[in-house]
CSV table of C-alpha atoms and ligand atoms in Angstrom, one decimal:
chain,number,residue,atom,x,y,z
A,1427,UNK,CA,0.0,0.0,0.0
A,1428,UNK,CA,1.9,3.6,-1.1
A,1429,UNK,CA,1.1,6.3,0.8
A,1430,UNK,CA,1.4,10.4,-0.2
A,1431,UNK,CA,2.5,12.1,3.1
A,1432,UNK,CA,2.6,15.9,3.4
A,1433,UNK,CA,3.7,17.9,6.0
A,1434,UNK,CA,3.2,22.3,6.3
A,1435,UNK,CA,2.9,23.1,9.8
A,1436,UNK,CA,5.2,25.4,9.8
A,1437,UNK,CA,8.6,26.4,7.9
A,1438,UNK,CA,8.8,23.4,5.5
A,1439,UNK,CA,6.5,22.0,2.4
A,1440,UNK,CA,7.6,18.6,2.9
A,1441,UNK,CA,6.0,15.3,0.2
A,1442,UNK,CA,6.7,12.0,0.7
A,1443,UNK,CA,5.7,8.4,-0.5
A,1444,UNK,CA,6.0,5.2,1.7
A,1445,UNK,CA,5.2,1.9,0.6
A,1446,UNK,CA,4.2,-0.4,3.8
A,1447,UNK,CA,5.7,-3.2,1.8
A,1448,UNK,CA,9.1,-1.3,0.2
A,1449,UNK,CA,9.7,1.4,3.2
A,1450,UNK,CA,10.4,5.2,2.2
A,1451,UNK,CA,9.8,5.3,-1.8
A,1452,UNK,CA,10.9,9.2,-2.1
A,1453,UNK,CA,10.6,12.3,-0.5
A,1454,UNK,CA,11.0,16.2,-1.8
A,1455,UNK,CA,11.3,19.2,0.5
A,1456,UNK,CA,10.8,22.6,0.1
A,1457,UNK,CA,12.5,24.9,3.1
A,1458,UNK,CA,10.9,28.6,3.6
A,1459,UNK,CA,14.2,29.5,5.9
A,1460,UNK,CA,15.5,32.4,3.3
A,1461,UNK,CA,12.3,34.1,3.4
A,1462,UNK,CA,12.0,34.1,6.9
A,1463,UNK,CA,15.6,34.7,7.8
A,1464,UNK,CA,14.9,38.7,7.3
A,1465,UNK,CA,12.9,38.8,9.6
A,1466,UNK,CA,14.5,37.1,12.5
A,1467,UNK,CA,11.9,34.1,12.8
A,1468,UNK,CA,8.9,32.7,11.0
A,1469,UNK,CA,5.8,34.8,9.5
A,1470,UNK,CA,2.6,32.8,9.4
A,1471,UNK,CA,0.9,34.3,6.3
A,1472,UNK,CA,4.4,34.3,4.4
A,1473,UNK,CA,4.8,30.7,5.4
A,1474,UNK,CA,1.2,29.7,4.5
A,1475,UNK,CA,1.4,31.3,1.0
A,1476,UNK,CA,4.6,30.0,-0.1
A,1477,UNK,CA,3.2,26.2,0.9
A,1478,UNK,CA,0.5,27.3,-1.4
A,1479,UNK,CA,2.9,28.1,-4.2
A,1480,UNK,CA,4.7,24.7,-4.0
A,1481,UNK,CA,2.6,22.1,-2.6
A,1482,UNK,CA,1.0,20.8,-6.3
A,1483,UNK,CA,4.8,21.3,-8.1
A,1484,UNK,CA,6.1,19.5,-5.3
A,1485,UNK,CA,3.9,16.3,-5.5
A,1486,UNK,CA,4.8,16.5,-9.8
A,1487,UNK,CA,8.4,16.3,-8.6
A,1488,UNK,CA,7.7,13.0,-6.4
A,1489,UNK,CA,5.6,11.8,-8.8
A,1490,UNK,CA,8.1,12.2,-11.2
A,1491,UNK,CA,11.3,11.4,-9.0
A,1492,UNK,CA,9.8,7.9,-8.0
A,1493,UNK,CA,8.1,6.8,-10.4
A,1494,UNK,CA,4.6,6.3,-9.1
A,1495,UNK,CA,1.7,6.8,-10.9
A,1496,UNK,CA,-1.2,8.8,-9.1
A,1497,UNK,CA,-4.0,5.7,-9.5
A,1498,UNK,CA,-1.2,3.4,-7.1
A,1499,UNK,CA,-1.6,5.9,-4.0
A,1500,UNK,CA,-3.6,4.2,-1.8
A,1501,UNK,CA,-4.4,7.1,0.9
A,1502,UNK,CA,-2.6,10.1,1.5
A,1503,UNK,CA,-1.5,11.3,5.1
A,1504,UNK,CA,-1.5,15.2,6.1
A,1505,UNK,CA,-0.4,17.0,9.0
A,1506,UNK,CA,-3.1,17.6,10.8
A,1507,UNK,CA,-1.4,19.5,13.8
A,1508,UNK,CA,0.3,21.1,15.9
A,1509,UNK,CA,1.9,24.2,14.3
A,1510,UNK,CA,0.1,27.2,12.4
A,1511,UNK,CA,-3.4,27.4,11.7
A,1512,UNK,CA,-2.9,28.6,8.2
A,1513,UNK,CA,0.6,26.2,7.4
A,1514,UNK,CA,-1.8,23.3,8.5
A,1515,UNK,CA,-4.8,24.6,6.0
A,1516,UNK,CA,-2.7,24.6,3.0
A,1517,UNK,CA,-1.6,21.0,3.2
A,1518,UNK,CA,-5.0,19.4,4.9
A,1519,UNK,CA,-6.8,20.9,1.9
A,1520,UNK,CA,-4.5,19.6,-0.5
A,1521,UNK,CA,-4.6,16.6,0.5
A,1522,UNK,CA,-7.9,15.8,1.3
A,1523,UNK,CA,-8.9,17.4,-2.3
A,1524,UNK,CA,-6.3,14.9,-3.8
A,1525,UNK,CA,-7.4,11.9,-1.5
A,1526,UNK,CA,-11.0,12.9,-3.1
A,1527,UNK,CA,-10.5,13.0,-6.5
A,1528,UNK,CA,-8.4,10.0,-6.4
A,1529,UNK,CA,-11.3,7.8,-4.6
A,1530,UNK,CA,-8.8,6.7,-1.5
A,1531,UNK,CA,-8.9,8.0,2.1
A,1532,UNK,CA,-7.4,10.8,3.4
A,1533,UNK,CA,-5.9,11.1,6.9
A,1534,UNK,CA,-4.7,13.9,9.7
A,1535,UNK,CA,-1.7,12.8,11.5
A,1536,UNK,CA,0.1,14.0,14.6
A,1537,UNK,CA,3.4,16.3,13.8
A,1538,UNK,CA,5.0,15.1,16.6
A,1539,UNK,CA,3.7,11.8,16.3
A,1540,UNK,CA,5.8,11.7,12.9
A,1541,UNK,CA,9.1,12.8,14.7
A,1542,UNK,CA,8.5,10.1,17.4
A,1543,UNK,CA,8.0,7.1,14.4
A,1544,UNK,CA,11.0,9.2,12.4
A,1545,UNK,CA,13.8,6.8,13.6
A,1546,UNK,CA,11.5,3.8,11.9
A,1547,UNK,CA,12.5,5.1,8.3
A,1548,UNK,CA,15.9,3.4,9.8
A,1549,UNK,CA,17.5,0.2,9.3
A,1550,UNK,CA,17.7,-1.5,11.9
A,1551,UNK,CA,14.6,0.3,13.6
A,1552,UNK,CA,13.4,0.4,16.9
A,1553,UNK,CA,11.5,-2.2,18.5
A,1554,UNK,CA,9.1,-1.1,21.3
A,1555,UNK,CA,8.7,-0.6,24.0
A,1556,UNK,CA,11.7,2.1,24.1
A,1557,UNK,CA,11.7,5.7,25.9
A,1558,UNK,CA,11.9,8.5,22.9
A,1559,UNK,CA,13.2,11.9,23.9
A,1560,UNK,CA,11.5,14.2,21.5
A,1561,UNK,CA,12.8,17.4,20.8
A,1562,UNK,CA,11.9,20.0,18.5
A,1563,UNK,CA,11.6,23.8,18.1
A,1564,UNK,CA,8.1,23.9,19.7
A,1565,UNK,CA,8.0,20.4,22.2
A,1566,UNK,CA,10.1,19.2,24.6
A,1567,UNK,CA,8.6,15.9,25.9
A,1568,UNK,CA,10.1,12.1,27.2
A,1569,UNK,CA,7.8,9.7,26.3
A,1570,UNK,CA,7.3,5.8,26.9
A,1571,UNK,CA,5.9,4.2,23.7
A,1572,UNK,CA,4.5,0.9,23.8
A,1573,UNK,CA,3.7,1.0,20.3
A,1574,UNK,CA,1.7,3.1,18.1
A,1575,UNK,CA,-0.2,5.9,20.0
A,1576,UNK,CA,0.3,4.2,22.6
A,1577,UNK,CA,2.0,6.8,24.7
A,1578,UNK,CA,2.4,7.7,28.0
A,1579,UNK,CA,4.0,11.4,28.4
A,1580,UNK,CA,6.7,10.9,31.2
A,1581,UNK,CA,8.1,14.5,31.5
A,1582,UNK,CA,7.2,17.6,29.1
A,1583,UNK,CA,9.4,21.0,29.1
A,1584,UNK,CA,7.3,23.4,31.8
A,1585,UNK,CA,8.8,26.8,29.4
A,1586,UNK,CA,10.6,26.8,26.6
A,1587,UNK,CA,11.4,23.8,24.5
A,1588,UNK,CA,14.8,22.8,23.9
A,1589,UNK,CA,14.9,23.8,20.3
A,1590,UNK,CA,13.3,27.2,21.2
A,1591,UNK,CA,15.7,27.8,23.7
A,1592,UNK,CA,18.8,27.1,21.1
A,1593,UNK,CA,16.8,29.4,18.6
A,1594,UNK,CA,16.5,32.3,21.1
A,1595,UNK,CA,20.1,32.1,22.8
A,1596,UNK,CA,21.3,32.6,19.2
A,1597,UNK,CA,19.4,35.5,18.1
A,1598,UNK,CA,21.1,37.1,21.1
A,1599,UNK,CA,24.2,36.2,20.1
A,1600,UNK,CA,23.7,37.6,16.8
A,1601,UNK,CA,23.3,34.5,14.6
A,1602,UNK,CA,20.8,34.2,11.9
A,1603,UNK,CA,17.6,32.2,11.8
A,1604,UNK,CA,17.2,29.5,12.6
A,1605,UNK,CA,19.8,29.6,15.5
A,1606,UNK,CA,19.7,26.1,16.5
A,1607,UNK,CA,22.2,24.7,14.1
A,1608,UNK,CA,24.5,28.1,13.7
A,1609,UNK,CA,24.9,28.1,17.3
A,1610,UNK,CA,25.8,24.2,17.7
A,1611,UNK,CA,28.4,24.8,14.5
A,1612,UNK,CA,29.8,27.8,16.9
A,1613,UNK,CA,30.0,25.4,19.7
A,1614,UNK,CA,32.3,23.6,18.2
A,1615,UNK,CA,35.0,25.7,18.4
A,1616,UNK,CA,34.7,26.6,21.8
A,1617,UNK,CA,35.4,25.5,24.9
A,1618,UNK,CA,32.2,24.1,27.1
A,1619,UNK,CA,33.7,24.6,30.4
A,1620,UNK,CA,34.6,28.1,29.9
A,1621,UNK,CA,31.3,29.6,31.1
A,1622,UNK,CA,29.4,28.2,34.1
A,1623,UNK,CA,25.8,27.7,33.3
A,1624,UNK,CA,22.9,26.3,35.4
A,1625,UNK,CA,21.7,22.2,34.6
A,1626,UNK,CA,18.0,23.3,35.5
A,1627,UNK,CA,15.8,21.2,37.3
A,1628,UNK,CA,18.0,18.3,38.2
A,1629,UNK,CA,18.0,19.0,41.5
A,1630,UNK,CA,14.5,17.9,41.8
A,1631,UNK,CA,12.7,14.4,41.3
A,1632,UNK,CA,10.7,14.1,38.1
A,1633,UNK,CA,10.8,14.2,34.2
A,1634,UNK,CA,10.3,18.0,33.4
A,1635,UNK,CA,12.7,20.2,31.6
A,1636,UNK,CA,12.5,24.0,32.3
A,1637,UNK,CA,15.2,25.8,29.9
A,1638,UNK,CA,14.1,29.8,30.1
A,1639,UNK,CA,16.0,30.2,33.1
A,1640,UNK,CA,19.2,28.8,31.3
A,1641,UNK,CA,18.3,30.9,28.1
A,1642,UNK,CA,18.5,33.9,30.4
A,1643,UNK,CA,21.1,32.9,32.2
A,1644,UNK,CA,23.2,32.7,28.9
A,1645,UNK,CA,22.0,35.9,27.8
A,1646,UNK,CA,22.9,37.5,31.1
A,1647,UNK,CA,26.3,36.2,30.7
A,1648,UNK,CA,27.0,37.8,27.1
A,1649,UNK,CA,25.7,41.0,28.3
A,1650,UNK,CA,27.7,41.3,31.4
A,1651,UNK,CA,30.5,40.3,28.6
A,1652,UNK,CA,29.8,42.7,26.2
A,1653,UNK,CA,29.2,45.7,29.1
A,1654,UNK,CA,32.8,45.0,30.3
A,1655,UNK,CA,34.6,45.0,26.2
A,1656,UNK,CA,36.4,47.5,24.6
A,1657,UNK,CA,35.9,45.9,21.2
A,1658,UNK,CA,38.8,43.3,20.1
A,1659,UNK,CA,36.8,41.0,17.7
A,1660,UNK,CA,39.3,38.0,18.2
A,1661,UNK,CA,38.2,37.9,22.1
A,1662,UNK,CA,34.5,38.7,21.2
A,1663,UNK,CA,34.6,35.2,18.7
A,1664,UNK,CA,36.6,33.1,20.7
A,1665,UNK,CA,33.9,34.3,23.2
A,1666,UNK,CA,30.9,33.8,21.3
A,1667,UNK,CA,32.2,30.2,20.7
A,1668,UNK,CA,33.0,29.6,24.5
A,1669,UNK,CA,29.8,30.9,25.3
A,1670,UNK,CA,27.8,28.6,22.5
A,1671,UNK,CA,29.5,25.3,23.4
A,1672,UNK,CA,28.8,25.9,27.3
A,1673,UNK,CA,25.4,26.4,26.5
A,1674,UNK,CA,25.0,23.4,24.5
A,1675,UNK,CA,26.3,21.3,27.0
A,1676,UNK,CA,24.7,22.9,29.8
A,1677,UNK,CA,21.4,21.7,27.2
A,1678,UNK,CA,22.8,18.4,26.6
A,1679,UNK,CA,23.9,17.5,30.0
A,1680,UNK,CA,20.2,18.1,31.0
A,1681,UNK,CA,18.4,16.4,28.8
A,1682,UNK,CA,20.7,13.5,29.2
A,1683,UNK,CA,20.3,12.9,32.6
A,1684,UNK,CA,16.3,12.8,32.4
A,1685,UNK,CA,16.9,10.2,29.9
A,1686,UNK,CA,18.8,8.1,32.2
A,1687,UNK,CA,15.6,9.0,35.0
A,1688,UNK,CA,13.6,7.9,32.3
A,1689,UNK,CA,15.3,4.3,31.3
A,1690,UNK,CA,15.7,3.8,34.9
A,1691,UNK,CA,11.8,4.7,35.7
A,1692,UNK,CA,11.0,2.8,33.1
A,1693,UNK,CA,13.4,-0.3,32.8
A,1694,UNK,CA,13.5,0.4,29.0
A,1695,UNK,CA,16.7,-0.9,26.7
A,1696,UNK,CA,16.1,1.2,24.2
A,1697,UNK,CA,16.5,5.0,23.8
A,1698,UNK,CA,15.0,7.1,21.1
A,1699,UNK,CA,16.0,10.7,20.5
A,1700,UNK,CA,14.4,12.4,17.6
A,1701,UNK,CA,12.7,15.9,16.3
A,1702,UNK,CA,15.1,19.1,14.9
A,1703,UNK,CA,17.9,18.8,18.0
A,1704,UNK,CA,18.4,15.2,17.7
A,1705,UNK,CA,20.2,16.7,14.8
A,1706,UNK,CA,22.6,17.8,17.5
A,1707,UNK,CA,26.2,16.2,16.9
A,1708,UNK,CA,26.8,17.1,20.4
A,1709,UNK,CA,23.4,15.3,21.8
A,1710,UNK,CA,23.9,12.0,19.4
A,1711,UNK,CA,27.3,11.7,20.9
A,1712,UNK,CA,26.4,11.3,24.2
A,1713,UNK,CA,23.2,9.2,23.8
A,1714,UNK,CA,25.3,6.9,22.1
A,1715,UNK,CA,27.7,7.1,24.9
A,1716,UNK,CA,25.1,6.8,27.9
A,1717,UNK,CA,23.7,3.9,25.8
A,1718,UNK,CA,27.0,2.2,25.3
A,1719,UNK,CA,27.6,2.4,29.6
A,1720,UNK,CA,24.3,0.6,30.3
A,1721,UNK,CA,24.3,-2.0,27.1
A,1722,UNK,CA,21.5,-0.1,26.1
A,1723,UNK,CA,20.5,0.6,22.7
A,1724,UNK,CA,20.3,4.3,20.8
A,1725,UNK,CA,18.5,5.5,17.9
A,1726,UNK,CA,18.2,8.3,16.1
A,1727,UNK,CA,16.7,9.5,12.4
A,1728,UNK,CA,19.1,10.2,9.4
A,1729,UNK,CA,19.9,13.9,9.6
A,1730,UNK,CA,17.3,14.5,7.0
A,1731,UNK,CA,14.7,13.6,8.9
A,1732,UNK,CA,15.3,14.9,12.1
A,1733,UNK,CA,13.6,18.2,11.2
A,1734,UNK,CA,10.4,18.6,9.2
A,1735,UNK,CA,10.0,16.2,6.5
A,1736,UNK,CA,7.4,14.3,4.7
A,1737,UNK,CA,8.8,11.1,5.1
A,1738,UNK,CA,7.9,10.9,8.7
A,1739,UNK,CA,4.1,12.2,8.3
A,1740,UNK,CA,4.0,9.4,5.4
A,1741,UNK,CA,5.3,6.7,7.1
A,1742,UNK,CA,3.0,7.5,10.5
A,1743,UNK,CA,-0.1,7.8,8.3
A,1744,UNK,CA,0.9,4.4,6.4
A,1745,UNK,CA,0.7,2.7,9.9
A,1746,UNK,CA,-2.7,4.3,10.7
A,1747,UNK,CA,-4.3,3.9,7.7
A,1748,UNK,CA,-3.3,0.2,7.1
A,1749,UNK,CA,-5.0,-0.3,10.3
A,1750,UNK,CA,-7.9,0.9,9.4
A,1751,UNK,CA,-8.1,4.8,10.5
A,1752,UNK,CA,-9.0,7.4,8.3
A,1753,UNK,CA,-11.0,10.7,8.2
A,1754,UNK,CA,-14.6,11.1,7.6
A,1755,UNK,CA,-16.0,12.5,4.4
A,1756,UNK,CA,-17.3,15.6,6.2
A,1757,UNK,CA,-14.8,17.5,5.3
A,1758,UNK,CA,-11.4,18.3,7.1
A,1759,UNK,CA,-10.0,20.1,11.0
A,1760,UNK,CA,-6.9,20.9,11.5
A,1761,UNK,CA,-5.4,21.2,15.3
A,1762,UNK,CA,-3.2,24.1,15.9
A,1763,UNK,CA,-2.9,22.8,19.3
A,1764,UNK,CA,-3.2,18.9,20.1
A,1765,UNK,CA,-2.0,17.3,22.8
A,1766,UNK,CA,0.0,13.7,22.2
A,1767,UNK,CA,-1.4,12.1,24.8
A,1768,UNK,CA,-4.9,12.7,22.7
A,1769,UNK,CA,-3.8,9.7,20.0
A,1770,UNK,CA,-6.0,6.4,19.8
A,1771,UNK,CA,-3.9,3.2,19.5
A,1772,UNK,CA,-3.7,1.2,16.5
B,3126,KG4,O1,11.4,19.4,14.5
B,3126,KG4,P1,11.7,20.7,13.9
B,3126,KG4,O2,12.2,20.8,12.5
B,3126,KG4,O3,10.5,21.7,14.0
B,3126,KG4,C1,9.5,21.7,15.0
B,3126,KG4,O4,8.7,20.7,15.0
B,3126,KG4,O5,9.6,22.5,15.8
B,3126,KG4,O6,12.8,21.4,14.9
B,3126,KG4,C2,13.4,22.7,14.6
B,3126,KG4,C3,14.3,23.0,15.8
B,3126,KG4,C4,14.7,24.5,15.7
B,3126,KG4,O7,14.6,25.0,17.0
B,3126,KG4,C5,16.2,24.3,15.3
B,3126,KG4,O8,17.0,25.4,15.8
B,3126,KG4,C6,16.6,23.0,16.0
B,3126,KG4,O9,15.4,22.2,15.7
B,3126,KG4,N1,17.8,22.4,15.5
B,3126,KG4,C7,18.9,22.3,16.2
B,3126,KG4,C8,19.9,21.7,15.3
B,3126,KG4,N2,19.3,21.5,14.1
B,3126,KG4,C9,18.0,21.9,14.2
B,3126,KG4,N3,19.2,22.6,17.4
B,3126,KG4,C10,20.5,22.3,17.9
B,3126,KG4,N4,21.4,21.8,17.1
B,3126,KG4,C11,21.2,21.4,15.8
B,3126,KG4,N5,22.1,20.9,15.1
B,3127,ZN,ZN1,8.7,19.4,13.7
């Protein structure tokens, strides 16, 4: 069974087709990160009327990239939320139009949902139960997934989410959007013990993440650095870099130890880490190493699909249509907001 997946919640136009037989047929992305980068972060109505523009060249390109002929899509798979009301419109109405005219059903899927089932695009893949740390620009959560929808939320950032945090802490520091991966490229050339940051909320029992206070405490830092300068722009780079590699640790080192709570809570082998920071060299590193030290096992998507993609919305919707889900004919929602913990089983 192929089916079309499309994801435009928020920066990216992402198509993709997955054969429940074959895996990952092909997938095409479209990123909107030039036209938002002059203005410091993401505009809505820009972002929903560029998916507009490509969404139907897009699907021609798949189409014509894999080989598939329209009559062999058995379903197609949209995000159905979270992200931005108008993002989400584009791509629900263009794919329930096409499920329509092609006779097959059409169904809304769960963005982070995708990033969670991302690391099954992989060979070898996952086998549950496992604990996923899933962390993107908007969610910060630790989940233990027993299969499909079948999630039980074990800690959720209370503030900012990891990826927000990176993204904010940059645009301080001057970099362009989106900060995450400028400011983990300028980490690498410093030196993370050079500026002592907090490790929030390990002190105390639980699963929660709180980063805000370590965004600020970073962005305290650079001021008091900058208020005490006279200028020299080799000190103010080596700096920069000292101050972007302590923060990424201080972020790593945090999230890593709620993963350990959360194999050891849980008695789970198997540690997931996906979403945009599980891009993060620095953060795949040292899963692999805390995996290694208790014979645990660690998986992550390919770098492509650690941030939006298609792929991931196609290959959750395969799974849920297969079993039988789809939407009714009544038209089409989308959920801006939409809690995880909200998903049916399969
Ligand atoms: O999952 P994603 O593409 O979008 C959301 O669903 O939010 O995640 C995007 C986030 C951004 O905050 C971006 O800065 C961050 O992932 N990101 C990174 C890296 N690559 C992307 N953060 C740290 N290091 C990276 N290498
Ligand atoms: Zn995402």
């Amino acid at each position: 069974m192929i089916i079309l997946g499309c994801e435009s919640s928020c920066d990216e136009t992402g198509l993709a087709l997955y054969d429940t037989k074959a895996g990952l047929l092909g997938h095409v992305l479209h990123s909107q990160i030039d036209e938002h980068a002059l203005y410091g972060g993401v505009v809505p109505e820009l972002a929903s009327r560029d998916h507009i523009k490509r969404l139907v060249p897009l699907f021609n390109t798949l189409l014509t990239k894999t080989q598939v002929a329209r009559r062999d899509i058995a379903g197609v798979a949209y995000t159905r939320g979270p992200g931005l009301a108008g993002a989400l419109l584009t791509g629900a109405q263009f794919s329930t139009s096409l499920a329509f005219g092609l006779g097959v059903p059409a169904l809304g899927v769960h963005h982070m949902e995708g990033h969670l089932l991302a690391p099954m695009l992989e060979t070898p893949a996952p086998t549950y139960p496992f604990v996923c740390l899933l962390v993107s620009g908007g969610h910060t959560l630790l989940v233990n997934v027993e299969g499909v929808g079948r999630y039980e939320i074990l800690g959720e950032s209370i503030d900012d989410a990891a990826g927000e945090a990176f993204d904010k802490t940059a645009k301080v520091l001057g970099l362009p959007y989106p900060g995450g991966p400028h400011l983990a490229a300028l980490a690498e050339k410093g030196n993370a013990k050079a500026v002592r940051l907090p490790r929030p909320m390990l002190d105390r029992p639980g699963l929660d993440f709180s980063f805000s206070g370590l965004k600020t405490a970073a962005i305290v830092q650079h001021r008091q650095w900058q208020d005490s300068q006279t200028g020299c722009e080799t000190d103010r780079a080596a700096w920069l870099s000292d101050l972007a590699a302590s923060f990424e640790e201080a972020v790593v080192d945090t999230l890593l130890r709620k993963c350990e709570r959360a194999l050891d809570t849980t008695g789970h082998r198997t540690l997931v880490i996906s979403g945009g920071v599980s891009a993060n060299r620095k953060l795949r590193q040292r899963v692999q190493a805390l995996c290694e030290a208790r014979s645990a096992d660690a998986f992550y998507p390919a770098l492509e699909f650690c941030t939006d993609n298609g792929a991931m919305i196609a290959l959750a919707g395969a799974l849920r249509i297969e079993a039988g889900q789809r939407d009714s004919r009544e038209g089409f929602s989308v959920k801006p907001r939409w809690p995880l913990h909200e998903l049916s089983p399969i």
